[in-house]
PDB file of C-alpha atoms in Angstrom:
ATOM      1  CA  UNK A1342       0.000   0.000   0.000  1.00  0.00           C
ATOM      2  CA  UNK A1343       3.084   2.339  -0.264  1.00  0.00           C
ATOM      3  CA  UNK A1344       4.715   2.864  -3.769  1.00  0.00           C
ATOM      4  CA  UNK A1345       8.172   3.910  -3.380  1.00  0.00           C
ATOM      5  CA  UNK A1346       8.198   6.134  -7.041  1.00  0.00           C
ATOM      6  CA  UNK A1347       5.428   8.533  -6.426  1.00  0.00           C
ATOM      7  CA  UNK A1348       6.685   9.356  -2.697  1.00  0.00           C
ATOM      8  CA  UNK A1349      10.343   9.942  -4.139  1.00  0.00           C
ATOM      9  CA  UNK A1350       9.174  12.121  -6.793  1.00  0.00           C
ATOM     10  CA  UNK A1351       6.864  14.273  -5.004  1.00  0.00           C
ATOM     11  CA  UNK A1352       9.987  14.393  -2.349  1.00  0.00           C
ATOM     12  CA  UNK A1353      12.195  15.839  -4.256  1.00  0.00           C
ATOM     13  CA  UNK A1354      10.039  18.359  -6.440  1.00  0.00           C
ATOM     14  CA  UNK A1355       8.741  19.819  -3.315  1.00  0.00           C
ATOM     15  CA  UNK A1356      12.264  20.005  -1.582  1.00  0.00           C
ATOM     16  CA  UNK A1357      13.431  21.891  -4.949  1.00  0.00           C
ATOM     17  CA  UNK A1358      10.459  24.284  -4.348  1.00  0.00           C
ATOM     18  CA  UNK A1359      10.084  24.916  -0.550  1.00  0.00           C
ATOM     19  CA  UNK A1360      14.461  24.484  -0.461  1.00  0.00           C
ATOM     20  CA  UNK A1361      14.847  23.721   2.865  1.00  0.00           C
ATOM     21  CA  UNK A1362      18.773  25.029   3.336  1.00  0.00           C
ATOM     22  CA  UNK A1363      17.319  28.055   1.298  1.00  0.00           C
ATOM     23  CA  UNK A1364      15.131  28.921   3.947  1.00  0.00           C
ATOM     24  CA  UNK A1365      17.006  29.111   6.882  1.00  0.00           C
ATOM     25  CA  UNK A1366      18.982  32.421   6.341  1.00  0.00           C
ATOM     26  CA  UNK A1367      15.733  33.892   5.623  1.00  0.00           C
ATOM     27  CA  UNK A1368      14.538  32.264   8.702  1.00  0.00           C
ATOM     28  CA  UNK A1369      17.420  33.521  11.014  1.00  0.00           C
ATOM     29  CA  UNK A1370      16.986  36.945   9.499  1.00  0.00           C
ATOM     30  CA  UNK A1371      13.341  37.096  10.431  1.00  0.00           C
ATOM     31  CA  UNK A1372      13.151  35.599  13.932  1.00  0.00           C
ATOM     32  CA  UNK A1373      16.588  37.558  14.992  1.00  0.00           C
ATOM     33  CA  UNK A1374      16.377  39.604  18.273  1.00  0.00           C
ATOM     34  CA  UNK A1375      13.445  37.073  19.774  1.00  0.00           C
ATOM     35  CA  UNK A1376      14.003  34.345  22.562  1.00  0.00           C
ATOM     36  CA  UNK A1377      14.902  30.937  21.801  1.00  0.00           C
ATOM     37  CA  UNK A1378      11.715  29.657  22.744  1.00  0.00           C
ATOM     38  CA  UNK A1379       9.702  32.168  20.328  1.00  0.00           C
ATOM     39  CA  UNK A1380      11.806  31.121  17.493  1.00  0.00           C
ATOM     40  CA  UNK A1381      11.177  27.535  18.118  1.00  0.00           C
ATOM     41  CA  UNK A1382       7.356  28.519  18.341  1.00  0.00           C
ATOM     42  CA  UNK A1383       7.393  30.491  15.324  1.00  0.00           C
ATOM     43  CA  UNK A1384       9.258  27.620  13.163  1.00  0.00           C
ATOM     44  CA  UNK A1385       6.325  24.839  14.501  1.00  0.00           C
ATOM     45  CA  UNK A1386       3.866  27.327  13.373  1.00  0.00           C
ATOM     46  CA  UNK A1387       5.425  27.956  10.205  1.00  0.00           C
ATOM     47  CA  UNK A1388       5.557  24.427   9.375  1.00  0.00           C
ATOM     48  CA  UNK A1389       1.945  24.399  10.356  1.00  0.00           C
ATOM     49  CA  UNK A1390       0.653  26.736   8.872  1.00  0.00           C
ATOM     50  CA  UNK A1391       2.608  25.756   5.617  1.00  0.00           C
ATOM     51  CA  UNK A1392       0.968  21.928   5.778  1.00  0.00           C
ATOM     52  CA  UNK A1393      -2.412  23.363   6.600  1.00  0.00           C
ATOM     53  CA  UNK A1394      -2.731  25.350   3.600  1.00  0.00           C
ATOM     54  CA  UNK A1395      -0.659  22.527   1.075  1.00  0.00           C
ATOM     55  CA  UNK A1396      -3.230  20.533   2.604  1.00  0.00           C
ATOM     56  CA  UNK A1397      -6.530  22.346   1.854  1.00  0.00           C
ATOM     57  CA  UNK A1398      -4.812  23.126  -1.867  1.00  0.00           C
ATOM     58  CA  UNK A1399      -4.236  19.431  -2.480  1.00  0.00           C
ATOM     59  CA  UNK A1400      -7.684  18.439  -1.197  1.00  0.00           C
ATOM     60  CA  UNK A1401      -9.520  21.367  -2.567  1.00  0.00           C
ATOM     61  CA  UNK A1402      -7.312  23.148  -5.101  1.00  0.00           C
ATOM     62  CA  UNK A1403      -9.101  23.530  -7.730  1.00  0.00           C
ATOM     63  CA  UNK A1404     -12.089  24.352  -6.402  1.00  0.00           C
ATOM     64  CA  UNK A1405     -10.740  27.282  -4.654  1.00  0.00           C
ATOM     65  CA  UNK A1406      -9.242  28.394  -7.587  1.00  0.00           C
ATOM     66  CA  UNK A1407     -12.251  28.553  -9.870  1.00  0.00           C
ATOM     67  CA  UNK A1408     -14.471  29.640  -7.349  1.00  0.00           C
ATOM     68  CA  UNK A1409     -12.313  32.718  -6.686  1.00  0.00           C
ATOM     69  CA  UNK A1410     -11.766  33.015 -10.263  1.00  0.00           C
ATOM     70  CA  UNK A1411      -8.078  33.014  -9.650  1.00  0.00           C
ATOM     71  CA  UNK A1412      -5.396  31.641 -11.891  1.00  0.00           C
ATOM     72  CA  UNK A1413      -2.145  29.970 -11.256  1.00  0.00           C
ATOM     73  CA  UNK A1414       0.061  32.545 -12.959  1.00  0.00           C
ATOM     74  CA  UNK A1415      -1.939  35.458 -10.535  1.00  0.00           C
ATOM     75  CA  UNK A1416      -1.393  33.418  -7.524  1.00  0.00           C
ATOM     76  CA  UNK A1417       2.589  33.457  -8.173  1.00  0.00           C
ATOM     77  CA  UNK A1418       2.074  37.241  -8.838  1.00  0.00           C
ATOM     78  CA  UNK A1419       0.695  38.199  -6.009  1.00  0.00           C
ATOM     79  CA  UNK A1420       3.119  35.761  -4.237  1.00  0.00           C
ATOM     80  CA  UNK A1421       5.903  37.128  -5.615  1.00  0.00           C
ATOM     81  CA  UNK A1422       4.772  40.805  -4.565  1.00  0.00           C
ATOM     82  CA  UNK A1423       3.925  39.753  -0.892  1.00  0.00           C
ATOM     83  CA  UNK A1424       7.998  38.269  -1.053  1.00  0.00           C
ATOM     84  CA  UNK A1425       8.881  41.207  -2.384  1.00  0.00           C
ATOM     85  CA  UNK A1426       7.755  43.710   0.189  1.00  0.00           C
ATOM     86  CA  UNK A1427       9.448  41.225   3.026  1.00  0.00           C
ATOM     87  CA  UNK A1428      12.800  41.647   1.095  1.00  0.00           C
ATOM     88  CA  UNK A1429      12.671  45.395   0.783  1.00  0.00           C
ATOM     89  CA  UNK A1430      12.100  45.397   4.464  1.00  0.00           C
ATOM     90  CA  UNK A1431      14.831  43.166   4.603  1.00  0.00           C
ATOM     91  CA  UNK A1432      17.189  44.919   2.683  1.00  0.00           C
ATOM     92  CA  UNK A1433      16.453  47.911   4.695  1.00  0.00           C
ATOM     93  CA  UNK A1434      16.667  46.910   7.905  1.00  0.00           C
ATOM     94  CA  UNK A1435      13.136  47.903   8.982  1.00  0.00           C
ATOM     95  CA  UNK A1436      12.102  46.958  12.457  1.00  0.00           C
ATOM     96  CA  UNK A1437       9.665  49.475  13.719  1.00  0.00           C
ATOM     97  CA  UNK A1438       6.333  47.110  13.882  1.00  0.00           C
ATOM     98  CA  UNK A1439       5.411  46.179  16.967  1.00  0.00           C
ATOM     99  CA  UNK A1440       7.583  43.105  18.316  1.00  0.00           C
ATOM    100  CA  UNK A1441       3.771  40.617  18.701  1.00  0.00           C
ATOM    101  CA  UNK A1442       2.114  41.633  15.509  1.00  0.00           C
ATOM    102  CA  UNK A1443       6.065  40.624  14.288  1.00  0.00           C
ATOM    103  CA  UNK A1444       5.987  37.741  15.498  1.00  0.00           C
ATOM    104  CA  UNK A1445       2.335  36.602  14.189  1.00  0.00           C
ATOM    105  CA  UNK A1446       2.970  38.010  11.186  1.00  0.00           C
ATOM    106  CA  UNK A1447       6.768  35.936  10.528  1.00  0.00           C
ATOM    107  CA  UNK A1448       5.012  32.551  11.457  1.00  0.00           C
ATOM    108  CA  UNK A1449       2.174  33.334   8.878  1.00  0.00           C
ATOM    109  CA  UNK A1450       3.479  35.465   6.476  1.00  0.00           C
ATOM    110  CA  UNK A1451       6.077  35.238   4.636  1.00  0.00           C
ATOM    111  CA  UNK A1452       7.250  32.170   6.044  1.00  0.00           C
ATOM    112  CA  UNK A1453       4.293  29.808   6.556  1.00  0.00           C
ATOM    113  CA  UNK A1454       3.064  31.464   3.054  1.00  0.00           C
ATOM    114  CA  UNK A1455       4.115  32.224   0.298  1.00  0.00           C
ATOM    115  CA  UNK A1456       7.398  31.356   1.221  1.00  0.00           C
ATOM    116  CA  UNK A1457       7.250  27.135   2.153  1.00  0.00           C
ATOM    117  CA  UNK A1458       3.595  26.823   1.061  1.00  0.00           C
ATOM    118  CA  UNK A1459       3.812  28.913  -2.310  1.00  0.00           C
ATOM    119  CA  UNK A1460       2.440  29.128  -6.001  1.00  0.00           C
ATOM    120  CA  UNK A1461       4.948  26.095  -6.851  1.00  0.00           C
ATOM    121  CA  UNK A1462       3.874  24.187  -3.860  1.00  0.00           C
ATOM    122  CA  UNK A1463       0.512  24.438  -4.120  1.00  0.00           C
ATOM    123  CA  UNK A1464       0.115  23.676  -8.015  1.00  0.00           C
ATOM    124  CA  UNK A1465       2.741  20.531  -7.759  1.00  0.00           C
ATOM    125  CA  UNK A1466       0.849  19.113  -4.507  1.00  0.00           C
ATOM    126  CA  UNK A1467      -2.849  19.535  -6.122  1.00  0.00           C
ATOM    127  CA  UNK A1468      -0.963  17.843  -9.646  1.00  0.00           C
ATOM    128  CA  UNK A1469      -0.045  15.143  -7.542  1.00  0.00           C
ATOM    129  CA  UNK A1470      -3.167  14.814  -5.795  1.00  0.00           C
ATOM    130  CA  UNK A1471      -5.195  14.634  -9.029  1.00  0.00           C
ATOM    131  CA  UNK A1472      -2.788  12.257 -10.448  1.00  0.00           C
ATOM    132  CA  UNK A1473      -3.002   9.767  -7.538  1.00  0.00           C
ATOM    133  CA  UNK A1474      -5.417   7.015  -9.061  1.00  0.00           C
ATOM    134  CA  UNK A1475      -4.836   4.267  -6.338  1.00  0.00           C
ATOM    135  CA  UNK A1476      -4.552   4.116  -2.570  1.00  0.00           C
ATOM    136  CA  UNK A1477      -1.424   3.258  -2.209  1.00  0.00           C
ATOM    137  CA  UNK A1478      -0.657   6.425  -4.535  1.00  0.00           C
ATOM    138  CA  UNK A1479      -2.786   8.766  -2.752  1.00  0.00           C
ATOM    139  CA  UNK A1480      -0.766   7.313   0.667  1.00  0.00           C
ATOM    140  CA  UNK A1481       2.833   7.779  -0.913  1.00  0.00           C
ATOM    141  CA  UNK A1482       1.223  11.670  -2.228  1.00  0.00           C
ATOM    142  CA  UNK A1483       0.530  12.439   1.379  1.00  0.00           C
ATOM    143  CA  UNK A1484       3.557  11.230   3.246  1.00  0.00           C
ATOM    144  CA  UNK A1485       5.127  13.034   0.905  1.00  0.00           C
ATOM    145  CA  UNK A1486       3.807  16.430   1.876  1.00  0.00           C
ATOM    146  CA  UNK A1487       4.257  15.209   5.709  1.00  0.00           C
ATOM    147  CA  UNK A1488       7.758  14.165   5.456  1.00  0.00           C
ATOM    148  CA  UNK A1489       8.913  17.497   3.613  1.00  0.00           C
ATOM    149  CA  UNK A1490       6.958  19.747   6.388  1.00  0.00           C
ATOM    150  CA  UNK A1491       9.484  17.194   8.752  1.00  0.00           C
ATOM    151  CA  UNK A1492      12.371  18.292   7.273  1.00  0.00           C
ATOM    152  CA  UNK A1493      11.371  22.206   7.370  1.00  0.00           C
ATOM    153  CA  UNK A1494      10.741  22.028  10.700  1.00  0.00           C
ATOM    154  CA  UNK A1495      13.882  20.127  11.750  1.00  0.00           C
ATOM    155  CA  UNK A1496      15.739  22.552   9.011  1.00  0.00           C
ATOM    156  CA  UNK A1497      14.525  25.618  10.949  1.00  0.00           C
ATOM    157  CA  UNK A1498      14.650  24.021  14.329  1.00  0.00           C
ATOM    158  CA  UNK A1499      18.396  23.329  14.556  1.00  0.00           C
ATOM    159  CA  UNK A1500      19.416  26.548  12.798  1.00  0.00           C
ATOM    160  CA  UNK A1501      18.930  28.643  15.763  1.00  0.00           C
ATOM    161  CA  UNK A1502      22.423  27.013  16.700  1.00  0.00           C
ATOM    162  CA  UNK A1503      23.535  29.296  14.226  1.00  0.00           C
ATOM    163  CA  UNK A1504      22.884  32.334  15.639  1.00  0.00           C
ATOM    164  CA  UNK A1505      24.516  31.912  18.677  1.00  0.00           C
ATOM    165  CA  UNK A1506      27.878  31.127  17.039  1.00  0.00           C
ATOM    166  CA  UNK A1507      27.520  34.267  14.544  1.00  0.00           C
ATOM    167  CA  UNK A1508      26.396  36.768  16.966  1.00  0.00           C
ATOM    168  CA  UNK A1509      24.522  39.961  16.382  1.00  0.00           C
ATOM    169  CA  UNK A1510      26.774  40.828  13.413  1.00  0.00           C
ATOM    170  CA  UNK A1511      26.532  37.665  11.814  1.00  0.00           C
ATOM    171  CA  UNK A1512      22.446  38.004  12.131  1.00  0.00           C
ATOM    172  CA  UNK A1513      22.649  41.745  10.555  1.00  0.00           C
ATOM    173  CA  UNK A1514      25.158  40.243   7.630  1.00  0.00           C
ATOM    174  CA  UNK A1515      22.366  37.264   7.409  1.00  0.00           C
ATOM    175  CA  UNK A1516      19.391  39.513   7.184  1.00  0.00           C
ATOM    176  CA  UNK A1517      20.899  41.234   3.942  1.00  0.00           C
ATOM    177  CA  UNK A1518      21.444  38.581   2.372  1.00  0.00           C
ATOM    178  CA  UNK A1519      18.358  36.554   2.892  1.00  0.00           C
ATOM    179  CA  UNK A1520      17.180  39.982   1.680  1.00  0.00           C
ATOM    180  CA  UNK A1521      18.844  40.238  -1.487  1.00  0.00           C
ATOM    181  CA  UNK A1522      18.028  35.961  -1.783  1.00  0.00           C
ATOM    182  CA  UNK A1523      14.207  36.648  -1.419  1.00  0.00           C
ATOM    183  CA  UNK A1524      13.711  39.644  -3.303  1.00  0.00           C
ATOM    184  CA  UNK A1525      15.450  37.078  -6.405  1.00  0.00           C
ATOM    185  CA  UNK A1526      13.113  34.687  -5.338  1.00  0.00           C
ATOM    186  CA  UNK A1527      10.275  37.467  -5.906  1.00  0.00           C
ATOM    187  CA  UNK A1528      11.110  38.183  -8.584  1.00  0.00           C
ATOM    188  CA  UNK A1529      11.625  35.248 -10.420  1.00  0.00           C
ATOM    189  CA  UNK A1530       8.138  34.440  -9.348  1.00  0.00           C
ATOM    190  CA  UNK A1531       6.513  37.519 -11.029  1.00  0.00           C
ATOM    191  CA  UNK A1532       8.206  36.736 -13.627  1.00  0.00           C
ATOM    192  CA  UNK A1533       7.745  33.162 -14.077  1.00  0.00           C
ATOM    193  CA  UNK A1534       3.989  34.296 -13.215  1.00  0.00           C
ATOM    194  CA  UNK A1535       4.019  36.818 -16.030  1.00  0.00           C
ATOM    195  CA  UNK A1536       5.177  34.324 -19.116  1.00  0.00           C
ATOM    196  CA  UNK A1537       2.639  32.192 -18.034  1.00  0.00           C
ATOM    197  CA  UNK A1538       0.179  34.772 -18.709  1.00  0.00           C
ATOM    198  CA  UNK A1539       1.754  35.931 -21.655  1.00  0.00           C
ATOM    199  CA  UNK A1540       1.838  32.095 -23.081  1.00  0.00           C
ATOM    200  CA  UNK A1541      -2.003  31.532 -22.060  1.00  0.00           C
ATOM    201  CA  UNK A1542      -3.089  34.737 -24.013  1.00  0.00           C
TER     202      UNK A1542
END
């Protein structure tokens, strides 16, 4: 009831997408400044909140889609904005919202989505999903999606280690770059977002 194949393949295209060793500068970078224990909070509810909505997208993808009259290549617009904002802010070194909404707003957005559960993400997952004609593929889809969210959350875990051997400089270095990183990232998404449109019309 397992089959080997489709859980390998789904493996690897999501940890190409969500790019687990990717994440955590971006991850340091956001959560930098907070207690140990809020950055261990805030990388569980990442991870949640990145399953929760994979997991409503590969159950009800479509759906959502055409009842919101959304398309793909929109979604990774707007995703690719949203990133794009976080990296100015980033890149900037803003810090003047209030240190709780931070913190809510870090474990939701842009790191639960649309940075681990994003445009790519979603469309590969509900793919998967739709191509899934047996149990045993449907089972293999699914633990899948639950072992990548594993290695996020172990990914993000354990890299708080980091940031007591780079200090306070290190994290300011850290934030810049995983500014300059997800502001390519954004990018590429419009863009990729924007040749898809171009293509469909």
């Amino acid at each position: 009831m397992f089959d080997p194949a489709v859980f390998g393949s789904l493996f690897l295209t999501l940890f190409v997408i969500m790019d687990p060793p990717g994440v955590t500068p971006i991850f340091l970078a956001l959560t930098a400044g907070r207690p140990g224990r809020a950055q261990r909070r805030m990388a569980f509810q990442a991870v949640c909140v990145a399953g929760g909505v994979i997991a409503v997208f590969g159950l009800l993808g479509h759906r959502i889609l055409d009842y919101l009259h959304v398309s793909v290549p929109a979604l990774m617009i707007a995703g690719g904005l949203l990133l794009l904002l976080i990296a100015l802010d980033l890149l900037t070194g803003k810090t003047d919202e209030p240190k709780q909404t931070k913190d809510v707003n870090v474990a939701l957005v842009p790191l639960g989505m649309p940075l681990l559960a994003g445009p790519g993400a979603i469309v590969s997952v509900i793919l998967a999903v739709q191509k899934a004609d047996s149990a045993a593929a449907q089972l293999s889809v699914w633990s899948a999606i639950l072992a990548i969210h594993v290695v996020l959350w172990l990914v993000m875990r354990y890299s708080l280690l980091i940031i007591r051997v780079i200090k306070d400089g290190g994290v300011v270095l850290v934030t810049r770059l995983a500014g300059m990183m997800l502001s390519a990232i954004a990018v590429q998404q419009i863009i990729n977002g924007v040749t898809q449109v171009i293509r469909g019309g």
